[in-house]
PDB file of C-alpha atoms and ligand atoms in Angstrom:
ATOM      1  CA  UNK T   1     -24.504  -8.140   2.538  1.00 37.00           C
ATOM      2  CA  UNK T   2     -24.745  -4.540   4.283  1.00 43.00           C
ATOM      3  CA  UNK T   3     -23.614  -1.775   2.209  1.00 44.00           C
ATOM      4  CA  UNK T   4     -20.987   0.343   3.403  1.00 51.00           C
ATOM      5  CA  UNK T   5     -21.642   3.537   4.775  1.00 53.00           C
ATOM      6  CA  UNK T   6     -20.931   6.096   2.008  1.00 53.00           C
ATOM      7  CA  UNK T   7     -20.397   3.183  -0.395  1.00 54.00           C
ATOM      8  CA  UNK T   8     -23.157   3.096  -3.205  1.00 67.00           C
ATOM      9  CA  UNK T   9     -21.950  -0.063  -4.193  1.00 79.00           C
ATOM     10  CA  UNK T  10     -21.838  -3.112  -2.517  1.00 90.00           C
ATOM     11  CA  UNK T  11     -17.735  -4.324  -1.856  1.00 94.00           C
ATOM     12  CA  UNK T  12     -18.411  -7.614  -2.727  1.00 93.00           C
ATOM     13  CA  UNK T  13     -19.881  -6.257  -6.432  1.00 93.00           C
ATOM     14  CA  UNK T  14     -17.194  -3.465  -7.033  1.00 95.00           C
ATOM     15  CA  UNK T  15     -14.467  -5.714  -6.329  1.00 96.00           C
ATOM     16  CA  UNK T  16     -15.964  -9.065  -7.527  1.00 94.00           C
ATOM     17  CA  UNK T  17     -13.424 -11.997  -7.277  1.00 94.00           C
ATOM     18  CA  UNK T  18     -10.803 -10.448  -5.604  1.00 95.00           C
ATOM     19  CA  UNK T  19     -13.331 -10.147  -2.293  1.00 95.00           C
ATOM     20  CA  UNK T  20     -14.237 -13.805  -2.753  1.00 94.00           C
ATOM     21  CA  UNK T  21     -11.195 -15.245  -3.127  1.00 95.00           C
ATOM     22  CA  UNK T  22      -9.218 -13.123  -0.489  1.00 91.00           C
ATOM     23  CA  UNK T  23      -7.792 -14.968   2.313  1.00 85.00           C
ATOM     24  CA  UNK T  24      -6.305 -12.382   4.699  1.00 84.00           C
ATOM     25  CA  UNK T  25      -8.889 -10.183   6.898  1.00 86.00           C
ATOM     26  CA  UNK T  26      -7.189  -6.675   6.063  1.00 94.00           C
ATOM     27  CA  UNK T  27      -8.065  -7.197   2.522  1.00 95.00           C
ATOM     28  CA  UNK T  28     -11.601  -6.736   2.825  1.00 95.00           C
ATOM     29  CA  UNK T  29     -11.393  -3.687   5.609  1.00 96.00           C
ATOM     30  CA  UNK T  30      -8.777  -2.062   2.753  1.00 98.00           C
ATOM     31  CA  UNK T  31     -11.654  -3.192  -0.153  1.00 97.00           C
ATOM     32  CA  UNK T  32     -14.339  -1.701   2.260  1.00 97.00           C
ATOM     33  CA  UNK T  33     -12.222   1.761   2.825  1.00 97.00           C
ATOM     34  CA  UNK T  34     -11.749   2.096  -0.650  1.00 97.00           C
ATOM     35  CA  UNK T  35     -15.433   1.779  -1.519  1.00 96.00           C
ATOM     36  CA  UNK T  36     -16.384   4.423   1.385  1.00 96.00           C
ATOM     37  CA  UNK T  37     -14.011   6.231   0.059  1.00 97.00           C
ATOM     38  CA  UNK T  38     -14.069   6.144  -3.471  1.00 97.00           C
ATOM     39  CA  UNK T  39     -10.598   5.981  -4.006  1.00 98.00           C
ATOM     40  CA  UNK T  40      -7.580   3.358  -4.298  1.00 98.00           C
ATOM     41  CA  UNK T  41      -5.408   5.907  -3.635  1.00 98.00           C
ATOM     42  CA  UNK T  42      -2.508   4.652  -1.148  1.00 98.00           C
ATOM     43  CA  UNK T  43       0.026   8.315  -0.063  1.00 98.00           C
ATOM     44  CA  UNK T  44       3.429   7.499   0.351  1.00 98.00           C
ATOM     45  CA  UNK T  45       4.010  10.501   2.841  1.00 98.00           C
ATOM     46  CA  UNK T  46       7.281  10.772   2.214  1.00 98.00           C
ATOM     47  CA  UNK T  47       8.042  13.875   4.426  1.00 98.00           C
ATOM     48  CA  UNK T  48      10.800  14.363   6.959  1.00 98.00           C
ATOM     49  CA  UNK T  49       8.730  16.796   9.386  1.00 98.00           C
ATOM     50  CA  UNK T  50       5.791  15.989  11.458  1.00 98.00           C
ATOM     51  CA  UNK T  51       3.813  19.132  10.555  1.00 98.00           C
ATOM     52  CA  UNK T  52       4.506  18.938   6.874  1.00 98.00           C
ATOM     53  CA  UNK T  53       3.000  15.522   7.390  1.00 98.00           C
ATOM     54  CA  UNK T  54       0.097  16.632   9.461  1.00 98.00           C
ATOM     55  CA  UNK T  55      -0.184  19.492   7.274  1.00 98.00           C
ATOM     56  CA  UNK T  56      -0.485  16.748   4.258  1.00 98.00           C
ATOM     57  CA  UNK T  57      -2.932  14.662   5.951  1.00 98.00           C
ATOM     58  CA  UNK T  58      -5.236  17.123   6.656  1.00 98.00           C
ATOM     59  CA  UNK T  59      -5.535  18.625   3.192  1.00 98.00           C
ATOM     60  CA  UNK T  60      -5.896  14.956   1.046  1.00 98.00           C
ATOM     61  CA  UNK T  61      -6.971  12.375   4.006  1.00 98.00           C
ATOM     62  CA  UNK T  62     -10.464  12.588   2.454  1.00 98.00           C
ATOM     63  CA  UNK T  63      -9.176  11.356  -0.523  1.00 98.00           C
ATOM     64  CA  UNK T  64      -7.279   8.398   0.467  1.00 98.00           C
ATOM     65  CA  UNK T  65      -7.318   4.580   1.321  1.00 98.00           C
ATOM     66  CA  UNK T  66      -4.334   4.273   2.831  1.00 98.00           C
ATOM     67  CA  UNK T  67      -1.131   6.037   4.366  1.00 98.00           C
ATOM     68  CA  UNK T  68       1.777   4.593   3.422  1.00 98.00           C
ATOM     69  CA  UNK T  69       4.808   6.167   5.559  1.00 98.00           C
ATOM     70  CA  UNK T  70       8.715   5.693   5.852  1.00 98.00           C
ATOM     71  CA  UNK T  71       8.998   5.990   9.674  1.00 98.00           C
ATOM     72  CA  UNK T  72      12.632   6.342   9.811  1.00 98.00           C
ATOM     73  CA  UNK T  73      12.372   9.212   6.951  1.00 97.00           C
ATOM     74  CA  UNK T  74      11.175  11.435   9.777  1.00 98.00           C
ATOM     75  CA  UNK T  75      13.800  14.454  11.581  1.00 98.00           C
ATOM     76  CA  UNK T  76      11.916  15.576  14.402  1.00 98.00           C
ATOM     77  CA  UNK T  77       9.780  12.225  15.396  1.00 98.00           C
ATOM     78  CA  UNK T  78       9.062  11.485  18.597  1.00 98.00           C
ATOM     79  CA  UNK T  79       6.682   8.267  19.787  1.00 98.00           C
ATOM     80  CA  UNK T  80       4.027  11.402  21.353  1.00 98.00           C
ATOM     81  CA  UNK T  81       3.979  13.139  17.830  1.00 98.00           C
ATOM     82  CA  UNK T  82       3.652  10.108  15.847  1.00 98.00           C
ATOM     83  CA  UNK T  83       0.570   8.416  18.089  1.00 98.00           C
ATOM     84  CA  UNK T  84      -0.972  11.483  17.000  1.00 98.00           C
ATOM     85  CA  UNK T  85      -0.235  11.370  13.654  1.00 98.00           C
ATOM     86  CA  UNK T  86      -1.570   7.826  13.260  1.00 98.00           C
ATOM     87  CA  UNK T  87      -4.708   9.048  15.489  1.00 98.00           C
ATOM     88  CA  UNK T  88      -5.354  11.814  13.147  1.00 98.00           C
ATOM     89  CA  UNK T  89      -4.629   9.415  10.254  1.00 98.00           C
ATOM     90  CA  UNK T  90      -7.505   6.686  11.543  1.00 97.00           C
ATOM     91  CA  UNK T  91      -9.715   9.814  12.122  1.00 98.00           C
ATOM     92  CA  UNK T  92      -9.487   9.792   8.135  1.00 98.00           C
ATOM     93  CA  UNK T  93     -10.731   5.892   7.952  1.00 96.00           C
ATOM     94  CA  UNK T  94      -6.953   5.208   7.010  1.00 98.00           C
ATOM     95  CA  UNK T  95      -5.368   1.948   7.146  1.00 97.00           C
ATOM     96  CA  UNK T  96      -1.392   2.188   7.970  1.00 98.00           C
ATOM     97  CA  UNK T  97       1.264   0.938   5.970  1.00 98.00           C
ATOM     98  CA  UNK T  98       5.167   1.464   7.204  1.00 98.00           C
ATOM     99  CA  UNK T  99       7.029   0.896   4.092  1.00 98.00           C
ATOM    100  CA  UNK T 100       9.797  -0.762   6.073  1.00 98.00           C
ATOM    101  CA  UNK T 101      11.092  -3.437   3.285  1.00 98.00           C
ATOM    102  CA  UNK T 102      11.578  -5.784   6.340  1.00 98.00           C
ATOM    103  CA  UNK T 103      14.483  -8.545   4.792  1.00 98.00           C
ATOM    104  CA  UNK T 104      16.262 -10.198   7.369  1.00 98.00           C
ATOM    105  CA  UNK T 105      15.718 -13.930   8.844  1.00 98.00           C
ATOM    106  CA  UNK T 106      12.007 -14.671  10.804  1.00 98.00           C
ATOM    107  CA  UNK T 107      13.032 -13.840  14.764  1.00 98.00           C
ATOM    108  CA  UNK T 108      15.494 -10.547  13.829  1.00 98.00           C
ATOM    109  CA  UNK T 109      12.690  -9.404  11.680  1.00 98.00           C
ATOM    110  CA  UNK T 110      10.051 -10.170  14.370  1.00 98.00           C
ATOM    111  CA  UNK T 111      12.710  -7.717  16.826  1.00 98.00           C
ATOM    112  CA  UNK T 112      12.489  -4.618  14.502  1.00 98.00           C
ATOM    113  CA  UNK T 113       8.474  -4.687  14.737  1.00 98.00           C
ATOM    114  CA  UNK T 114       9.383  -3.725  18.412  1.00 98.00           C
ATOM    115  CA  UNK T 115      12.313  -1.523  18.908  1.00 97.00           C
ATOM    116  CA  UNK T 116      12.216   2.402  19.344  1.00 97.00           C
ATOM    117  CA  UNK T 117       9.477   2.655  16.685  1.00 98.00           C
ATOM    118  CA  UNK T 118       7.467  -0.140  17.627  1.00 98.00           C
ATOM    119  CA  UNK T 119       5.966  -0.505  14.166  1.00 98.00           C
ATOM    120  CA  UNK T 120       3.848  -3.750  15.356  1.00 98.00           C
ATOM    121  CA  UNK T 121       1.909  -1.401  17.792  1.00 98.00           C
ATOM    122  CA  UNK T 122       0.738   1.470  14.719  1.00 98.00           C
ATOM    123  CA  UNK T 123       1.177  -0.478  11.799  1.00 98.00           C
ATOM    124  CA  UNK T 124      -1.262  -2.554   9.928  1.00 98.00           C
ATOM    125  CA  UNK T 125       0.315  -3.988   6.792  1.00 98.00           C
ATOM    126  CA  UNK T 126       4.189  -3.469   6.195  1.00 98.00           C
ATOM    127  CA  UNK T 127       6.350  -4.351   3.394  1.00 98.00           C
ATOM    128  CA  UNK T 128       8.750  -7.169   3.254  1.00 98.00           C
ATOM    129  CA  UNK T 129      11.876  -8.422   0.682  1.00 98.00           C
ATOM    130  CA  UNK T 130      11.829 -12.067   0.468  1.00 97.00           C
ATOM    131  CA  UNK T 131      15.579 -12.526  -0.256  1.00 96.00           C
ATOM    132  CA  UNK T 132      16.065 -14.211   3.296  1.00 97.00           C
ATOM    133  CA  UNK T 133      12.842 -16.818   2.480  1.00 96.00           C
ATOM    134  CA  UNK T 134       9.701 -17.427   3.491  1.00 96.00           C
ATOM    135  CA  UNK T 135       9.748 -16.996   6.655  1.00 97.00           C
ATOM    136  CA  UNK T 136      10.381 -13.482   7.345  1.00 98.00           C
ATOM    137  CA  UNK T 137       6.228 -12.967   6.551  1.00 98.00           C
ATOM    138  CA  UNK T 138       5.695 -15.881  10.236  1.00 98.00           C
ATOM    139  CA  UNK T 139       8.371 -13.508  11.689  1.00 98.00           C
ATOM    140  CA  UNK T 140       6.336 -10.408  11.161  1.00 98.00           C
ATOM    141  CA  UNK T 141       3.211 -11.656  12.011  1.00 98.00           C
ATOM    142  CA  UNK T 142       4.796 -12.850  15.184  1.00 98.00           C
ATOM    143  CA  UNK T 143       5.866  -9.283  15.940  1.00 98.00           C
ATOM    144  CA  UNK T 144       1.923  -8.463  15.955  1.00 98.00           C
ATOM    145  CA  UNK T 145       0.960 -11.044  18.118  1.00 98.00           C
ATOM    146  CA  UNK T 146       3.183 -10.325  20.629  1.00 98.00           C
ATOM    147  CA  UNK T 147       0.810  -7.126  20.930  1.00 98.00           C
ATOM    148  CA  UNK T 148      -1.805  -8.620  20.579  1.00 98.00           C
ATOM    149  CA  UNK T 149      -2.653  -7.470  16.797  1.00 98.00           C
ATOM    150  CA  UNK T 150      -3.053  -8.907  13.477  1.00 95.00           C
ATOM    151  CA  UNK T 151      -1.555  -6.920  10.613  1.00 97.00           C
ATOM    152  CA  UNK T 152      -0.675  -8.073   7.011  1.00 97.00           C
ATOM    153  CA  UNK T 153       2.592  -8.608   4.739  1.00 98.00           C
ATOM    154  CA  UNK T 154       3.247  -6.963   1.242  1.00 98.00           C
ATOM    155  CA  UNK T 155       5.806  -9.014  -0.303  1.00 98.00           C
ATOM    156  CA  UNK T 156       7.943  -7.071  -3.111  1.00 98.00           C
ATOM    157  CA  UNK T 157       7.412  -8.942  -5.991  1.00 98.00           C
ATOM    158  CA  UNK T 158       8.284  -6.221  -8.615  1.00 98.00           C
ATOM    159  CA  UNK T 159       9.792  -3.314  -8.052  1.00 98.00           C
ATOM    160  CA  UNK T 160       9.353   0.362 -10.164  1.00 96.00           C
ATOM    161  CA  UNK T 161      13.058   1.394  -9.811  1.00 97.00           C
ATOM    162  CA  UNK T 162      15.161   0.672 -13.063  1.00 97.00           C
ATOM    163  CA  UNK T 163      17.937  -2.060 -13.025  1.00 96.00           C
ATOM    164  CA  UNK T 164      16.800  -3.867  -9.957  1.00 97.00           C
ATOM    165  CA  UNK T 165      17.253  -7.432  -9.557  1.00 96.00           C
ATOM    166  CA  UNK T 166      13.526  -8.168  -8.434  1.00 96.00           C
ATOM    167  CA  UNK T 167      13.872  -8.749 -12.494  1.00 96.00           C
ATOM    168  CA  UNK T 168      16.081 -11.224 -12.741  1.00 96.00           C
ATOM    169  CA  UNK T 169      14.712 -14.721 -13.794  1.00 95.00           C
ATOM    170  CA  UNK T 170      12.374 -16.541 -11.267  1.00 97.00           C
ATOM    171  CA  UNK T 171      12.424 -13.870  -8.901  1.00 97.00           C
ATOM    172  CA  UNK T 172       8.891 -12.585  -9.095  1.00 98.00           C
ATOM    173  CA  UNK T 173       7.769 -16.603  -9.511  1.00 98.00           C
ATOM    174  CA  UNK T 174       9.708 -17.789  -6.426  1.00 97.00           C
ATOM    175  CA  UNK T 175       8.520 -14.568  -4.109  1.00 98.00           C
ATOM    176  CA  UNK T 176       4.343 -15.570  -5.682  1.00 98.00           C
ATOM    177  CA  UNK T 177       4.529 -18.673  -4.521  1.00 97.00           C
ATOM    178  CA  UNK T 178       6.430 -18.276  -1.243  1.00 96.00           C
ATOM    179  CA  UNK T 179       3.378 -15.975  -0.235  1.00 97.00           C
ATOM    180  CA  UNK T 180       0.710 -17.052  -2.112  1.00 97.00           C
ATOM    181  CA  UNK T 181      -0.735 -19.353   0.175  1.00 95.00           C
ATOM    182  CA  UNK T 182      -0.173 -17.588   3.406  1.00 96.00           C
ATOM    183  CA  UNK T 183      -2.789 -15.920   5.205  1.00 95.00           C
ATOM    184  CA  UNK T 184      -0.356 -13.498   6.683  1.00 96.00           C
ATOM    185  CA  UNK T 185       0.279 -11.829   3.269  1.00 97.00           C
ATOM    186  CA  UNK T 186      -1.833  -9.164   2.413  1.00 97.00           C
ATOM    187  CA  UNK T 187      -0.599  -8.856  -0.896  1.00 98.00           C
ATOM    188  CA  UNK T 188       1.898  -8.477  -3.503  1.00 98.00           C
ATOM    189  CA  UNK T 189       4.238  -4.928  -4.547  1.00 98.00           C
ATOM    190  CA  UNK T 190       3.957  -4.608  -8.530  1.00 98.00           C
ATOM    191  CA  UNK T 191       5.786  -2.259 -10.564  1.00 98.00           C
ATOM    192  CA  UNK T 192       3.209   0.376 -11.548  1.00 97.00           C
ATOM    193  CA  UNK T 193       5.303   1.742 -13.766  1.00 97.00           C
ATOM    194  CA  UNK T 194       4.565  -1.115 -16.542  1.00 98.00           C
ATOM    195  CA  UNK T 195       1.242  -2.345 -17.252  1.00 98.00           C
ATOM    196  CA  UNK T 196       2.863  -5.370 -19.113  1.00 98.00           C
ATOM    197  CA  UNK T 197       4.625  -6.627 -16.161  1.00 98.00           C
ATOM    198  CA  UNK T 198       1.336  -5.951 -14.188  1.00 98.00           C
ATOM    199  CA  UNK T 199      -0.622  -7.982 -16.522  1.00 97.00           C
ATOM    200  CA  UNK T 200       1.954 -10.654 -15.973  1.00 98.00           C
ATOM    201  CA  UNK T 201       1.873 -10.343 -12.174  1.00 98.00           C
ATOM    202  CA  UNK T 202      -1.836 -10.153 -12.078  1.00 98.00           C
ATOM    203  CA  UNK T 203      -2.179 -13.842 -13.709  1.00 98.00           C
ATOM    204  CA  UNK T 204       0.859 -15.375 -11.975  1.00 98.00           C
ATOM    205  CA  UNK T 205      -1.034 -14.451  -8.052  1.00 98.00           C
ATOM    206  CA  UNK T 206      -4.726 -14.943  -8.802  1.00 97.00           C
ATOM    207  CA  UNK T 207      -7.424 -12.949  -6.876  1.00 96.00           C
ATOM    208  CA  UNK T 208      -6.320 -14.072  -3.623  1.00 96.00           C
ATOM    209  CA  UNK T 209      -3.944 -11.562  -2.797  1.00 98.00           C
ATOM    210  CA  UNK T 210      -4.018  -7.872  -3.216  1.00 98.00           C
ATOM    211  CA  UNK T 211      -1.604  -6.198  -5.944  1.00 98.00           C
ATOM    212  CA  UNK T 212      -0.497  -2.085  -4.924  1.00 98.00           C
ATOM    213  CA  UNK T 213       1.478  -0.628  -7.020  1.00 98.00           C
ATOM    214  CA  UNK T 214       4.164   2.554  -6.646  1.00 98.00           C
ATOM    215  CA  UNK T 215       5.762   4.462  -9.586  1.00 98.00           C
ATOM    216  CA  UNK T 216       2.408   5.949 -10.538  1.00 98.00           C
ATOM    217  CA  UNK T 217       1.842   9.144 -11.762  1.00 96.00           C
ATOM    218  CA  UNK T 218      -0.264  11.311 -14.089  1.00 96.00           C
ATOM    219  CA  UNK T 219       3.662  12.376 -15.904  1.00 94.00           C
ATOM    220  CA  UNK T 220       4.345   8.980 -17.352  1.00 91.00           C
ATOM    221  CA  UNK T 221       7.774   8.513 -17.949  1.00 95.00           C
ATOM    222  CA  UNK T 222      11.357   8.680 -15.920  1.00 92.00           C
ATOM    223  CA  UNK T 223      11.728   9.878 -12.674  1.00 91.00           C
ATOM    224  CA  UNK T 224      14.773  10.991  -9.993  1.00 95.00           C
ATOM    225  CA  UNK T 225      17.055   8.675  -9.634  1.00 96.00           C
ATOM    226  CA  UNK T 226      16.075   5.503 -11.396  1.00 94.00           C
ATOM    227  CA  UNK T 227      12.257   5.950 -10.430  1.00 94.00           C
ATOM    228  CA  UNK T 228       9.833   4.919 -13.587  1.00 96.00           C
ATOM    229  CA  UNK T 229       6.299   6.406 -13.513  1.00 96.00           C
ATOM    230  CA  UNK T 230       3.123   4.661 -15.029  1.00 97.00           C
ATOM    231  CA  UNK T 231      -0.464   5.668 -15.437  1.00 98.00           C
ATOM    232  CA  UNK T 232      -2.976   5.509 -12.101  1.00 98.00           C
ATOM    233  CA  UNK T 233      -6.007   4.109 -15.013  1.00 98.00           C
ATOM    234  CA  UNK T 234      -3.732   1.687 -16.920  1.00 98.00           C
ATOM    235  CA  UNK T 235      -2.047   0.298 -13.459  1.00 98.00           C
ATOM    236  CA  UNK T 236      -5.921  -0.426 -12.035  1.00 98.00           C
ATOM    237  CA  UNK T 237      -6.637  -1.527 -15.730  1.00 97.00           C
ATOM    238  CA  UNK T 238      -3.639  -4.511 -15.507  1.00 97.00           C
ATOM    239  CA  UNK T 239      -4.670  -5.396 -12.477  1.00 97.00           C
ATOM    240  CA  UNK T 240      -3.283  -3.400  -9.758  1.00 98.00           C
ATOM    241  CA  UNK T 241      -5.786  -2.941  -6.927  1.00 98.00           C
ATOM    242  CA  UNK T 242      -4.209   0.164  -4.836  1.00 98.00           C
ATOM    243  CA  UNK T 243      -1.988   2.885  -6.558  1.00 98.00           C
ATOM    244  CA  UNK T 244       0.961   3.950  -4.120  1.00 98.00           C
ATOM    245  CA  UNK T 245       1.637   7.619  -4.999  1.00 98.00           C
ATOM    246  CA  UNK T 246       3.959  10.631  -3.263  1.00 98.00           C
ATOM    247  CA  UNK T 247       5.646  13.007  -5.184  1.00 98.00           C
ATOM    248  CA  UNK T 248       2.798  13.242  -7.610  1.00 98.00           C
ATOM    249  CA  UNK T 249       0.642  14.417  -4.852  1.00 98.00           C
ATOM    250  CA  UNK T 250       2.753  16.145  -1.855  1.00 98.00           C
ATOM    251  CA  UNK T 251       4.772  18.007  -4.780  1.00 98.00           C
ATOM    252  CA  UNK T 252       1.573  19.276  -5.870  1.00 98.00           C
ATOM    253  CA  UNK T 253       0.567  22.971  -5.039  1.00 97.00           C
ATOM    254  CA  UNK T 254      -3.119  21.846  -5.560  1.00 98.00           C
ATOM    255  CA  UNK T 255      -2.478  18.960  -3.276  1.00 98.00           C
ATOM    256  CA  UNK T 256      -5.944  18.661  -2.034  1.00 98.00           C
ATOM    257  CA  UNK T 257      -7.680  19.130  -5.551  1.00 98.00           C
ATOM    258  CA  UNK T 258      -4.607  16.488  -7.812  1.00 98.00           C
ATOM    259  CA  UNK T 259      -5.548  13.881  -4.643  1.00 98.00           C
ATOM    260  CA  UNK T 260      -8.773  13.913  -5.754  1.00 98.00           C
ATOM    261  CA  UNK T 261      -8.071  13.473  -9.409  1.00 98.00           C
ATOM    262  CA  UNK T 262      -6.194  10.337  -8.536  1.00 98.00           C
ATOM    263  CA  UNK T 263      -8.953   9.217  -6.820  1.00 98.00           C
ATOM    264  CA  UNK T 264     -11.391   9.627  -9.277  1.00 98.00           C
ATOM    265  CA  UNK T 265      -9.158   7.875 -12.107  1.00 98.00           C
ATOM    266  CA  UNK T 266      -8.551   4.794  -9.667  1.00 98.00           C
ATOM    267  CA  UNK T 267     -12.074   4.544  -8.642  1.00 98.00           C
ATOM    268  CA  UNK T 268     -13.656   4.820 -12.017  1.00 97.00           C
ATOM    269  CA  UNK T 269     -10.641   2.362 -13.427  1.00 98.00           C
ATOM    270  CA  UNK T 270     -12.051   0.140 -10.946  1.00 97.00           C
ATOM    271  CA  UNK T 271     -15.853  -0.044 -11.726  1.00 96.00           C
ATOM    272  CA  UNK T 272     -14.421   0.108 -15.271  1.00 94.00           C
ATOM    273  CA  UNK T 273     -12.857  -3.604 -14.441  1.00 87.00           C
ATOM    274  CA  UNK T 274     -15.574  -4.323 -12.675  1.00 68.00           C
ATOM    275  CA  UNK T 275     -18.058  -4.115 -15.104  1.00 55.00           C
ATOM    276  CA  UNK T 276     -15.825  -6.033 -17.392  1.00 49.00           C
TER     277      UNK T 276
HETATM  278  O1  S5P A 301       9.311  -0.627  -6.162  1.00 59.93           O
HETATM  279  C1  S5P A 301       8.979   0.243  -5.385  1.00 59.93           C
HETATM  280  C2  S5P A 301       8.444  -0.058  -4.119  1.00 59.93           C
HETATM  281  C3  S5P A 301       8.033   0.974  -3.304  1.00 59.93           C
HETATM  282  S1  S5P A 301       7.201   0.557  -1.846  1.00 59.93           S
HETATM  283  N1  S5P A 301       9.075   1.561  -5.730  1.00 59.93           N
HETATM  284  C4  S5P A 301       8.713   2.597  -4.907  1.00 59.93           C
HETATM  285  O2  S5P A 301       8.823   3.751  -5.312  1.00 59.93           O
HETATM  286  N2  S5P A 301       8.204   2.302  -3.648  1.00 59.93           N
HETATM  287  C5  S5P A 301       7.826   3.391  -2.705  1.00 59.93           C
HETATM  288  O3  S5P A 301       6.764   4.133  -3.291  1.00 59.93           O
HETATM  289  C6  S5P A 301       8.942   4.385  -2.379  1.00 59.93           C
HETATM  290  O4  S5P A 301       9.615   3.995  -1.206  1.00 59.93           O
HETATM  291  C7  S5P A 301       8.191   5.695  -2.218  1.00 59.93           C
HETATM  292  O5  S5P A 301       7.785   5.863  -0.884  1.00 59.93           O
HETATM  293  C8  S5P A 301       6.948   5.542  -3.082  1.00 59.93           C
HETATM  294  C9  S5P A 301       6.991   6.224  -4.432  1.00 59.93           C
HETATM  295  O6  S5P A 301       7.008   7.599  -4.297  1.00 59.93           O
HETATM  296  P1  S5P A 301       6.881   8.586  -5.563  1.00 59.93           P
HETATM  297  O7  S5P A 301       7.169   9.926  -4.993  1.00 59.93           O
HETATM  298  O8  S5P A 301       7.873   8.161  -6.573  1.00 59.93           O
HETATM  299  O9  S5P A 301       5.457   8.453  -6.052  1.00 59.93           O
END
């Protein structure tokens, strides 16, 4: 197997079973990024201006897997600003992620890919509740193709928030095994906030699918409003294999230099694993 530009490491040997056994074709181009990259660091760009998010981009793209965005988060977006944004974002070797938390029935959910933001055109993986069933992830994947474009479904499994009902008995169970076998879901959402539950999540789905994981940061502990923060080394340790972070980095007045620190901690977690 070639070895990825940049990458001193061969995917298939950093990531071991988990490239095996995946089943969905983003997984590998995310397990390739994050080798060229060194870094399973996913930024939840949660900024409501487009130059504060091109500003952001620019300073910690280097740094990064992924961009994971809230479209609709966004004050003065227009369609022209955000192709470039994505452009500039691709420039970085960044796969997209619209954090939409799709949840209604297969052919309404397959409608909101299009619409005024046209998600199915920029976005490669997207995030999806599974409270209306299965098929919301055929739905979604039906929004690509009618661009002509594959993409990939995280299903919320867990969630990092405290008191939600993602908790509640057979929840997490039910949502595994609804997605487990589809080749349309990239992965599962774990709460990063609780290496226990992670553990727990990691054995329930396998290595066929792809865990990320949000409510990371390097201050463990509570957060605004509900939001619980774990540790970027003990999430990779239980099994996470991308850590979602925003206010830990785009709060940060050393943006450029904290990105890099996650980096390093999820990429060393990583061959840590892998050398297991
Ligand atoms: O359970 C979840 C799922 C998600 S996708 N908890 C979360 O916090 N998220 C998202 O991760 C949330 O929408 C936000 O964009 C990000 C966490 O941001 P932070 O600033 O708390 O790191």
């Amino acid at each position: 197997m070639r070895t990825q530009p940049g990458c001193l490491m061969e995917p298939a040997e950093v990531w071991g079973a988990r490239w095996d056994a995946c089943d969905n074709s983003l997984s590998r181009r995310y397990m390739e990024v994050a080798c060229r990259k060194q870094s399973l660091v996913i930024l939840a760009a949660d900024l409501r201006t487009m130059s504060g998010l091109n500003e952001l981009i620019d300073q910690v793209g280097p740094h990064l897997a992924a961009l994971k965005t809230h479209v609709d988060l966004v004050d003065d977006w227009t369609a022209k600003g955000w192709a470039d944004f994505c452009a500039k974002a691709s420039s970085y070797d960044l796969l997209l992620f619209e954090d939409r938390k799709f949840a209604d029935i297969g052919p309404i959910s397959r409608g909101q890919m299009a619409g005024a933001y046209d998600i199915r055109s920029w976005a490669n993986i997207v995030t999806a509740h599974g409270i209306s069933g299965p098929d919301i992830v055929d739905g979604l994947c039906a929004g690509w193709n009618d661009v002509g474009r594959e993409g990939g479904v995280l299903l919320l499994a867990q969630m990092s928030s405290r008191g939600n009902l993602l908790e509640l008995p057979g929840y997490t169970d039910g949502m595994v095994q609804a997605g487990i076998s589809n080749p349309g879901v990239f992965g599962f959402i774990g709460n990063g906030s609780s290496p226990d539950e992670l553990t727990v999540l990691r054995k329930k789905v396998g290595d066929k699918k792809l865990i990320w994981t949000p409510g990371v940061n390097l201050a463990v502990g509570d957060g605004e409003m509900g939001q619980r923060y774990g540790n970027p080394n003990d999430a990779i340790q239980a099994g996470s294999d991308g850590i979602i972070v925003g206010s830990g980095i785009y709060k940060s007045s050393e943006r450029k230099d904290v990105a890099k620190a996650y980096a390093d901690i999820s990429w060393q977690a990583l061959l840590g694993r892998s050398g297991q």
